[in-house]
PDB file of C-alpha atoms in Angstrom:
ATOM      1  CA  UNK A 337     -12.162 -15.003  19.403  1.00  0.00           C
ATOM      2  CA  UNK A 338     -10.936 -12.402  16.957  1.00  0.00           C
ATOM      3  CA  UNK A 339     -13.248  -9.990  15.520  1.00  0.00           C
ATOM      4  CA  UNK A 340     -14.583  -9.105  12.257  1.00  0.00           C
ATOM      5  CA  UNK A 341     -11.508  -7.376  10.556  1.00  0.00           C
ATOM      6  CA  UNK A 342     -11.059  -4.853   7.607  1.00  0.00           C
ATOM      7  CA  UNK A 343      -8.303  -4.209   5.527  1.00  0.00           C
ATOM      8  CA  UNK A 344      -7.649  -1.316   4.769  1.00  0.00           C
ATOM      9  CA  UNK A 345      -8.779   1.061   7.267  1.00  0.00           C
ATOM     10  CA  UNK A 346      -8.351   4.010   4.609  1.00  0.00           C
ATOM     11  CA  UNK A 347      -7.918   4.863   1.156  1.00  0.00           C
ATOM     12  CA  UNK A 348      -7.909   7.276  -1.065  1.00  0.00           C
ATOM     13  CA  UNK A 349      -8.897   6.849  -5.149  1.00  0.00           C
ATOM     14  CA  UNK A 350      -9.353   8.971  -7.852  1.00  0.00           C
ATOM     15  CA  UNK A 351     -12.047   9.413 -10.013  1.00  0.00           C
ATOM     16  CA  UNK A 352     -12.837   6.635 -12.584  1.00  0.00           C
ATOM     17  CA  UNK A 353     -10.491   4.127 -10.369  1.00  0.00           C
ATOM     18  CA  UNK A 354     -11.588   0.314  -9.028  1.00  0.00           C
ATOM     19  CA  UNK A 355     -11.377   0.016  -5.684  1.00  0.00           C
ATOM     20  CA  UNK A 356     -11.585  -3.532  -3.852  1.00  0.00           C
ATOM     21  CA  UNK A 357     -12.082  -4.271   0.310  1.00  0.00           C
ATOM     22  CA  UNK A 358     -11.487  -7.053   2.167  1.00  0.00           C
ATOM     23  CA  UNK A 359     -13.663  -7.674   4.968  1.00  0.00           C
ATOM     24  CA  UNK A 360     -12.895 -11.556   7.131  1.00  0.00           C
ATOM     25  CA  UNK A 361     -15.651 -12.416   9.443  1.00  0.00           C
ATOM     26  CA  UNK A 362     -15.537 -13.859  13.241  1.00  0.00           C
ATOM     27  CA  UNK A 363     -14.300 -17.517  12.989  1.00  0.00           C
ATOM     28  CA  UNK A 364     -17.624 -19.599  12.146  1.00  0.00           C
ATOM     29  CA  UNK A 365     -19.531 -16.990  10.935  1.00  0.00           C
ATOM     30  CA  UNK A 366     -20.426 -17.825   7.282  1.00  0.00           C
ATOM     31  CA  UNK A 367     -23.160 -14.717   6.514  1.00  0.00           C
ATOM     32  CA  UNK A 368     -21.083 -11.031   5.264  1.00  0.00           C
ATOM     33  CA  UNK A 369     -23.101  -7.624   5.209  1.00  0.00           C
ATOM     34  CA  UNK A 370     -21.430  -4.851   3.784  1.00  0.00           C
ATOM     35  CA  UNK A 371     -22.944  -1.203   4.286  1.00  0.00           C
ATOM     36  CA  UNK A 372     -22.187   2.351   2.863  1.00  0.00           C
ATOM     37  CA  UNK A 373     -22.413   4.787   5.035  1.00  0.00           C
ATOM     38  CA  UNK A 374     -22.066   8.817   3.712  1.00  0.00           C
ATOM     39  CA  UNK A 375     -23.303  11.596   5.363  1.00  0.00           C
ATOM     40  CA  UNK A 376     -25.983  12.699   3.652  1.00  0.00           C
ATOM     41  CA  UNK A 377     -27.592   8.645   2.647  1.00  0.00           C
ATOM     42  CA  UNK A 378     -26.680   7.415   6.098  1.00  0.00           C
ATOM     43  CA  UNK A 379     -25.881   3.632   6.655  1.00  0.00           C
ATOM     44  CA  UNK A 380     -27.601   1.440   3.602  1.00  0.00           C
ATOM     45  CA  UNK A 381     -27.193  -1.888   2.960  1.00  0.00           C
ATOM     46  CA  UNK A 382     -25.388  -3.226  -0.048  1.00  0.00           C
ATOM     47  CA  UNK A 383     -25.002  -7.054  -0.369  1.00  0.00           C
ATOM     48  CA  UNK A 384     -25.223  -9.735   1.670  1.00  0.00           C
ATOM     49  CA  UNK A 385     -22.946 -12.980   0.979  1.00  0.00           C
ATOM     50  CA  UNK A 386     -23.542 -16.707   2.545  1.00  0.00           C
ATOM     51  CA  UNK A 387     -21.568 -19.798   1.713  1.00  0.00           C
ATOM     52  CA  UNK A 388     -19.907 -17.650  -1.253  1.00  0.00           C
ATOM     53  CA  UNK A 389     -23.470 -16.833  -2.532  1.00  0.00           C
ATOM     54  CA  UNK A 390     -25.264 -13.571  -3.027  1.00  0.00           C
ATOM     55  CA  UNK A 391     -28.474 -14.089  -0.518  1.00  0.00           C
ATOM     56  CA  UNK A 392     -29.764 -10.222  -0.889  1.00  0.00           C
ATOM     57  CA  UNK A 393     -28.964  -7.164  -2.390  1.00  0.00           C
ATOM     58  CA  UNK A 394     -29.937  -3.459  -1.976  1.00  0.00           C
ATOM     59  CA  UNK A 395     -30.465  -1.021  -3.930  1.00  0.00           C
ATOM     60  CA  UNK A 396     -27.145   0.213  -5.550  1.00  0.00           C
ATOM     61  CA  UNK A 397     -26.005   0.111  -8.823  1.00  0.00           C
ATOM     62  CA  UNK A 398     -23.980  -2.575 -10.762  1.00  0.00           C
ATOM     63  CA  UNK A 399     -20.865  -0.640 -10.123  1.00  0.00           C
ATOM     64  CA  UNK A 400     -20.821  -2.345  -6.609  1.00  0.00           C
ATOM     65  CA  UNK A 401     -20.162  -6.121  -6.422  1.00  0.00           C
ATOM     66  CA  UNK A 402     -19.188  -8.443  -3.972  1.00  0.00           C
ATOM     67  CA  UNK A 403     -18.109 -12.387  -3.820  1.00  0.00           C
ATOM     68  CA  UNK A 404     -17.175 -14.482  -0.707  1.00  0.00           C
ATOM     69  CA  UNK A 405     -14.576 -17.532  -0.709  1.00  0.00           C
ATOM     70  CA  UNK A 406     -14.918 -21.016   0.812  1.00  0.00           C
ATOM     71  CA  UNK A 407     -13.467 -19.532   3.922  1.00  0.00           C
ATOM     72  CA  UNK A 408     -16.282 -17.001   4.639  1.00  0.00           C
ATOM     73  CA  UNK A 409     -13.692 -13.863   3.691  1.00  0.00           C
ATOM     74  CA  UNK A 410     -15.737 -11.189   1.531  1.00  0.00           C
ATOM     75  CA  UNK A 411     -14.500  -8.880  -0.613  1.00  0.00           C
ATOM     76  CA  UNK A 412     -16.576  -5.746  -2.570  1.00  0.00           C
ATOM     77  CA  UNK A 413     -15.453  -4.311  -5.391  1.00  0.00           C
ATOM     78  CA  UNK A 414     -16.351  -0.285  -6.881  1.00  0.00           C
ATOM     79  CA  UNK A 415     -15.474   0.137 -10.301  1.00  0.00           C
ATOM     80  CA  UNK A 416     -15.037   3.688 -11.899  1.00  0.00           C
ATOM     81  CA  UNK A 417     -15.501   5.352  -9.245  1.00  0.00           C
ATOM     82  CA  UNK A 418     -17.682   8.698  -8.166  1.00  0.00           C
ATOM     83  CA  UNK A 419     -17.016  11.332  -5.904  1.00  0.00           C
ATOM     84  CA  UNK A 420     -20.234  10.155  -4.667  1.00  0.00           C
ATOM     85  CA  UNK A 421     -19.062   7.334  -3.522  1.00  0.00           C
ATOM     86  CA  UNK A 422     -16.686   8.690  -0.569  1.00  0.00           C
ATOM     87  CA  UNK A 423     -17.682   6.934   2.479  1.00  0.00           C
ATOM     88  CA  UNK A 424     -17.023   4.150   5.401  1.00  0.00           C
ATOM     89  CA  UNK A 425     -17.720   0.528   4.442  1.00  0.00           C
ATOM     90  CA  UNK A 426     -18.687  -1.340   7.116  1.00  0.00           C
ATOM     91  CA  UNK A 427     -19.005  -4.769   7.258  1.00  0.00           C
ATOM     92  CA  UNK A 428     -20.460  -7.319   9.024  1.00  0.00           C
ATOM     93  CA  UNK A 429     -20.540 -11.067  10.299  1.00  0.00           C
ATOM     94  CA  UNK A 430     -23.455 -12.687  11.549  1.00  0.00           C
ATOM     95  CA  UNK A 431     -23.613 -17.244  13.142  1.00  0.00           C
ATOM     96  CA  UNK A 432     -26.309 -18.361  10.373  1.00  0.00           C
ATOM     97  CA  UNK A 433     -26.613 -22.137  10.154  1.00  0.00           C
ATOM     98  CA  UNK A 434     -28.259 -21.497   6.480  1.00  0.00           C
ATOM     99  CA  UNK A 435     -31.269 -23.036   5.251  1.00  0.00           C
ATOM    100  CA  UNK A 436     -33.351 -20.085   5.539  1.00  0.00           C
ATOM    101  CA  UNK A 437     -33.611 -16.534   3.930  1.00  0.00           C
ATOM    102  CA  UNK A 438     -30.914 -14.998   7.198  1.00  0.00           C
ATOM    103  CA  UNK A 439     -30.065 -15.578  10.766  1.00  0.00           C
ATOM    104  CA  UNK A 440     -32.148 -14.208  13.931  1.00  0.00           C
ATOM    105  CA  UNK A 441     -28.550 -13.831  15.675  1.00  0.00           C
ATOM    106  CA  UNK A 442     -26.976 -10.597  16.353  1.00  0.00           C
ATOM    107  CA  UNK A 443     -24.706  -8.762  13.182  1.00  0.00           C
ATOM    108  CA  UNK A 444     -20.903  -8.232  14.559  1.00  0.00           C
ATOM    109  CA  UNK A 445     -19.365  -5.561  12.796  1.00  0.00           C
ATOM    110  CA  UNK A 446     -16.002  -4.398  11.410  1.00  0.00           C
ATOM    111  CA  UNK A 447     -14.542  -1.163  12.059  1.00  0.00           C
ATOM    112  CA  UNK A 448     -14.750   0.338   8.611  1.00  0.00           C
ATOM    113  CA  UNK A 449     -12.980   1.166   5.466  1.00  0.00           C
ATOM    114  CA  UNK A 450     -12.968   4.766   4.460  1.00  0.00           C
ATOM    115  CA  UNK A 451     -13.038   5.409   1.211  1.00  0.00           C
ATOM    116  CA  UNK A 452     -12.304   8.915   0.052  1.00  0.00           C
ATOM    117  CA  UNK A 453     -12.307   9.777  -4.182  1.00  0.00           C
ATOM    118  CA  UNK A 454     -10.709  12.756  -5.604  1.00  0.00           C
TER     119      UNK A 454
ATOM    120  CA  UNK G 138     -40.560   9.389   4.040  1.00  0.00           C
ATOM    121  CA  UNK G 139     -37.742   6.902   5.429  1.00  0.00           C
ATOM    122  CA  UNK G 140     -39.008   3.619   6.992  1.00  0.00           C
ATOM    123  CA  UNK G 141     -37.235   4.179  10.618  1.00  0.00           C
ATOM    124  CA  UNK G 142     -37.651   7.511  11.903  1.00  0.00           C
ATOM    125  CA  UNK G 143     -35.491   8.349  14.801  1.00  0.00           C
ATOM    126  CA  UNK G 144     -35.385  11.729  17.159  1.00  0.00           C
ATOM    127  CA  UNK G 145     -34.191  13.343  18.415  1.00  0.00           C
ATOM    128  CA  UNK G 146     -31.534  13.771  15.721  1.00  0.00           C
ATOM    129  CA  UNK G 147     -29.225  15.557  18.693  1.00  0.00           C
ATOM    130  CA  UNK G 148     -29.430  15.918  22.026  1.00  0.00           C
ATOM    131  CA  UNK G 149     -26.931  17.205  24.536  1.00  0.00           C
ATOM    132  CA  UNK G 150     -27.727  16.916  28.518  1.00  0.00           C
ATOM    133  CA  UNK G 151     -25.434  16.486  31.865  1.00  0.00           C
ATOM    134  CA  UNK G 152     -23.800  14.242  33.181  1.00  0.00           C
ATOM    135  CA  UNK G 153     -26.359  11.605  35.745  1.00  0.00           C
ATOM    136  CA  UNK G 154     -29.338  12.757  33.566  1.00  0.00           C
ATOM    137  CA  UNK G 155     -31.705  10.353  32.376  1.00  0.00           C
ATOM    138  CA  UNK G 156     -31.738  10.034  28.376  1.00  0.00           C
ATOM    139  CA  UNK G 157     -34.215   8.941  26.185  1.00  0.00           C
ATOM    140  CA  UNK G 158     -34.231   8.334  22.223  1.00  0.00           C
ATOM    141  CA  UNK G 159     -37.165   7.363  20.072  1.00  0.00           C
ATOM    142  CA  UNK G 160     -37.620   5.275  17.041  1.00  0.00           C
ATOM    143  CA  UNK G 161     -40.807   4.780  15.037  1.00  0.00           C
ATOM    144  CA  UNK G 162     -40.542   2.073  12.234  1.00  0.00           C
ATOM    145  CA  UNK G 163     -43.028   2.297   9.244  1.00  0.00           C
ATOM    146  CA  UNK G 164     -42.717  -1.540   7.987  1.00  0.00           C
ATOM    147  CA  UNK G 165     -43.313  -5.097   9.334  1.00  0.00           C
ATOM    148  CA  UNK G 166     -40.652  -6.335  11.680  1.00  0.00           C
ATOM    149  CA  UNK G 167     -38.697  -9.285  12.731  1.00  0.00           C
ATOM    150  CA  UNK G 168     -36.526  -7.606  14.920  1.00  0.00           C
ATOM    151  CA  UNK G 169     -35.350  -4.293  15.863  1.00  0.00           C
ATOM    152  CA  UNK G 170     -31.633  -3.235  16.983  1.00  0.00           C
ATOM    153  CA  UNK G 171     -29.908  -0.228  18.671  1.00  0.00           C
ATOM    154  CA  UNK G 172     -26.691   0.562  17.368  1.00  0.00           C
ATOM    155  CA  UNK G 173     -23.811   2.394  18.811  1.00  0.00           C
ATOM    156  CA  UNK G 174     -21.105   4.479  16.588  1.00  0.00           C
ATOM    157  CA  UNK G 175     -18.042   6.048  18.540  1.00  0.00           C
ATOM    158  CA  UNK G 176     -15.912   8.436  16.886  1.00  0.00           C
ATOM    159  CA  UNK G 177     -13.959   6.748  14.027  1.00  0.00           C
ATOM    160  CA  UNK G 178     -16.597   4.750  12.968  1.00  0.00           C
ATOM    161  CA  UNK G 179     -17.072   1.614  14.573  1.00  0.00           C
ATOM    162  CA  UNK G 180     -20.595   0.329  15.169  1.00  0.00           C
ATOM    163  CA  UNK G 181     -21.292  -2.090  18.410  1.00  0.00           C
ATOM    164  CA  UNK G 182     -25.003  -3.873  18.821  1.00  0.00           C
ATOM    165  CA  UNK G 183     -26.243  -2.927  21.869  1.00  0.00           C
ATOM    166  CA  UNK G 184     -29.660  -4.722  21.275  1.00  0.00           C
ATOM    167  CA  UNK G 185     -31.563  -6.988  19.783  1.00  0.00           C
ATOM    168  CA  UNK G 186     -35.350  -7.369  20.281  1.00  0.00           C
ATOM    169  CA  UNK G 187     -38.651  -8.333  18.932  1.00  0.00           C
ATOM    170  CA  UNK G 188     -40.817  -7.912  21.642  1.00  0.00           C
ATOM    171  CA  UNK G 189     -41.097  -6.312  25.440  1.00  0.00           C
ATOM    172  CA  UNK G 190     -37.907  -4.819  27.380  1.00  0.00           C
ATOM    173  CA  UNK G 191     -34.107  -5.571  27.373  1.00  0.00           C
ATOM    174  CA  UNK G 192     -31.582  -4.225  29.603  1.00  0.00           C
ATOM    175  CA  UNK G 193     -27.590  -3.898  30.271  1.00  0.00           C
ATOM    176  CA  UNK G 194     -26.313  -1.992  32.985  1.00  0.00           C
ATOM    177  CA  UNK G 195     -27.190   1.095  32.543  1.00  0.00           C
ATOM    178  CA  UNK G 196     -29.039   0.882  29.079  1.00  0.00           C
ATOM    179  CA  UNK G 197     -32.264  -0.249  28.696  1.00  0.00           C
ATOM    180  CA  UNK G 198     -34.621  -0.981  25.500  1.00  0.00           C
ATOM    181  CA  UNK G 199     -38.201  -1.432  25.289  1.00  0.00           C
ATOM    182  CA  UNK G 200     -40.533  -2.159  21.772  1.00  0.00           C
ATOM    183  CA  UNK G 201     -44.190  -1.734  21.317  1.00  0.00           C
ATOM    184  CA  UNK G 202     -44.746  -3.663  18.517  1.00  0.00           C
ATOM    185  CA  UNK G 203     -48.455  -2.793  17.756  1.00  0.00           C
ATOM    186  CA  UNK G 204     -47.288   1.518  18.090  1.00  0.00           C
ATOM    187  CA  UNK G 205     -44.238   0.172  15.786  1.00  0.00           C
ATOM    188  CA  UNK G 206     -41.812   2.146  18.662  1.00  0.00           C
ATOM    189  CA  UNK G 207     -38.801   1.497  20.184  1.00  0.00           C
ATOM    190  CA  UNK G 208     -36.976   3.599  23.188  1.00  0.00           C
ATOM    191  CA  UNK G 209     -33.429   3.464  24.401  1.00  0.00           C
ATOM    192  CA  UNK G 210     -32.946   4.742  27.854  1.00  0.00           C
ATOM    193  CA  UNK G 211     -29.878   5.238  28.991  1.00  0.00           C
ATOM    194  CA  UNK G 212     -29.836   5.680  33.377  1.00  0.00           C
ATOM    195  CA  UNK G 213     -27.031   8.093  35.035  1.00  0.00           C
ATOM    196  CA  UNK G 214     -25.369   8.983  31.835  1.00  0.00           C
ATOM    197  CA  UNK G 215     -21.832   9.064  31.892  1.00  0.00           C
ATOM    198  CA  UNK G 216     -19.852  11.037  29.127  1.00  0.00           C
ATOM    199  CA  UNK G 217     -18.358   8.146  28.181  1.00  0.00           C
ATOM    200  CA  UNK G 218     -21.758   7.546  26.897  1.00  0.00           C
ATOM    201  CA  UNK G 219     -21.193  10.169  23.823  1.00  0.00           C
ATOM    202  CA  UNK G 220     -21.446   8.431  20.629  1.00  0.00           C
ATOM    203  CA  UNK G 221     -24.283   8.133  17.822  1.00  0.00           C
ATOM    204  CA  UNK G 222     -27.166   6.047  18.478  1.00  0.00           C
ATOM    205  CA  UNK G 223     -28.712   4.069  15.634  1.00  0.00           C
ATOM    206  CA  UNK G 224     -31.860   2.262  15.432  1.00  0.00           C
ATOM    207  CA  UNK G 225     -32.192  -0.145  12.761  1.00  0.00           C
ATOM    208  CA  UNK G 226     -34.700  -2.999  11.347  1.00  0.00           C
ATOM    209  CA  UNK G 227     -34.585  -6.352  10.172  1.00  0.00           C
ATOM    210  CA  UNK G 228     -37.736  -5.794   7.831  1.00  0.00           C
ATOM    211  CA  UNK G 229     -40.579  -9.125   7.751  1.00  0.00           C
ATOM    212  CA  UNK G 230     -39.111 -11.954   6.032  1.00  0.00           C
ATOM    213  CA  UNK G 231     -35.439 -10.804   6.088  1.00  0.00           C
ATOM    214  CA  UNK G 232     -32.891 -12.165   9.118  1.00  0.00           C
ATOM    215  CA  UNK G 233     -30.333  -9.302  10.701  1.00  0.00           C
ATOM    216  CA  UNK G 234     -27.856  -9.355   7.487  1.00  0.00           C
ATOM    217  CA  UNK G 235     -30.337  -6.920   5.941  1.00  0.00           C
ATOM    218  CA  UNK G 236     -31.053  -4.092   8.012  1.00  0.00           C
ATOM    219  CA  UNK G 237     -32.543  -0.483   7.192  1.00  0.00           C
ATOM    220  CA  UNK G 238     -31.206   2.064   9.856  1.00  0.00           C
ATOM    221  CA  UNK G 239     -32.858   5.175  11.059  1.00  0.00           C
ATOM    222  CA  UNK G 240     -30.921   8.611  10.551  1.00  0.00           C
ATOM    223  CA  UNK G 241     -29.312   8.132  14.420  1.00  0.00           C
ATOM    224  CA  UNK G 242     -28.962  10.576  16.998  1.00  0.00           C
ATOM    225  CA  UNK G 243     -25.991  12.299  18.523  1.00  0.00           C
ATOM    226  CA  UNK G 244     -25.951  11.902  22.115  1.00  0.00           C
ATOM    227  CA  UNK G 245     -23.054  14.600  23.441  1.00  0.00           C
ATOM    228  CA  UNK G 246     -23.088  14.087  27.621  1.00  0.00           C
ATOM    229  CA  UNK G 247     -21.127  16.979  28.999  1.00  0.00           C
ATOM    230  CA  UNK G 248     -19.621  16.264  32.828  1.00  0.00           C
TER     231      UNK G 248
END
């Protein structure tokens, strides 16, 4: 089974740009995390998508936005971008059957997109 | 203060020597995982548990949830065993998509 893949692996944006990642989950898994991850804020925890809604959030600014398609692929979006904002996004897939606020089952994640804004 | 303290931040031994990293966690619980990060950035789940002991070859992870503590021990460490070791939450209420991580600690094994 393939696993949780993200495209792309690096880019670079200047100041005031959008940026948008792609992020497709292990086959069957329908719940997306995405994470930031800078140096100085460590790993935090964005969004969180399930059956293309928006199940929880953390604490980041409306700048940051997310959506997931019918077949469990996730995308985030930055708009006008901050140096600030230089960092990996990681994201990743977790087996939730739904019904209930998340899954119990282990989080399988991608290998990263890092962002870097000049 | 952050929620899931970790130490030490680095720590550098031999190779064979028995390692041992500590997190304390600050809020309710409904499970508690240890993280590894390699070098370019990928992040592997190691564990996963809520209560007792856990172990997989040469790693092992215990929780005490009443001290709100975890350990990772890691047995006849290897330097393939360098990487960053996160410890991370899945606060009351929450599943695993929603984690708060602990600052992680740099584990450099030198042969």
């Amino acid at each position: 089974k393939a696993g949780v893949t993200q495209t792309p692996r690096y880019l670079i944006k200047t100041r005031g740009q959008q940026v948008t990642l792609s992020c497709s989950p292990i086959s069957g898994h329908r719940s997306v995390s995405w994470y930031q991850q800078t140096p100085g804020q460590g790993l935090q925890f964005l969004f969180e998508y399930f059956s293309e809604t928006q199940r929880n959030k953390g604490n980041f600014p409306g700048r940051f936005s997310g959506r997931q398609f019918s077949n469990s692929r996730s995308e985030m979006n930055v708009s006008t971008l901050e140096l600030g904002d230089s960092a990996l996004y990681l994201c990743a897939s977790t087996y939730d059957i739904g019904g209930g606020v998340g899954s119990y089952n282990e989080q399988f994640f991608g290998p990263g997109t890092r962002l870097t804004v000049l | 203060k952050n929620e899931v303290e970790q130490s030490p931040q680095n720590l550098t031994a031999q190779e064979g020597e028995f390692i041992t990293i500590n997190c304390s966690y600050s809020v309710g619980i409904s499970a508690l995982h240890w993280l590894q990060q390699h070098p370019g950035g990928g992040i592997v789940s190691l564990f996963m548990l809520s209560s007792g002991k856990k172990k997989h070859g040469r790693l092992i992870a215990t929780i005490n949830i009443q001290e709100k503590h975890s350990s990772l021990h890691i047995t006849a460490s290897h330097p393939r065993d360098s990487a960053v070791y996160i410890c991370a939450v899945s606060p009351t209420n929450f599943g695993n998509e929603k984690l708060t991580f602990g600052t992680g600690t740099r584990l450099t094994i030198i042969p």
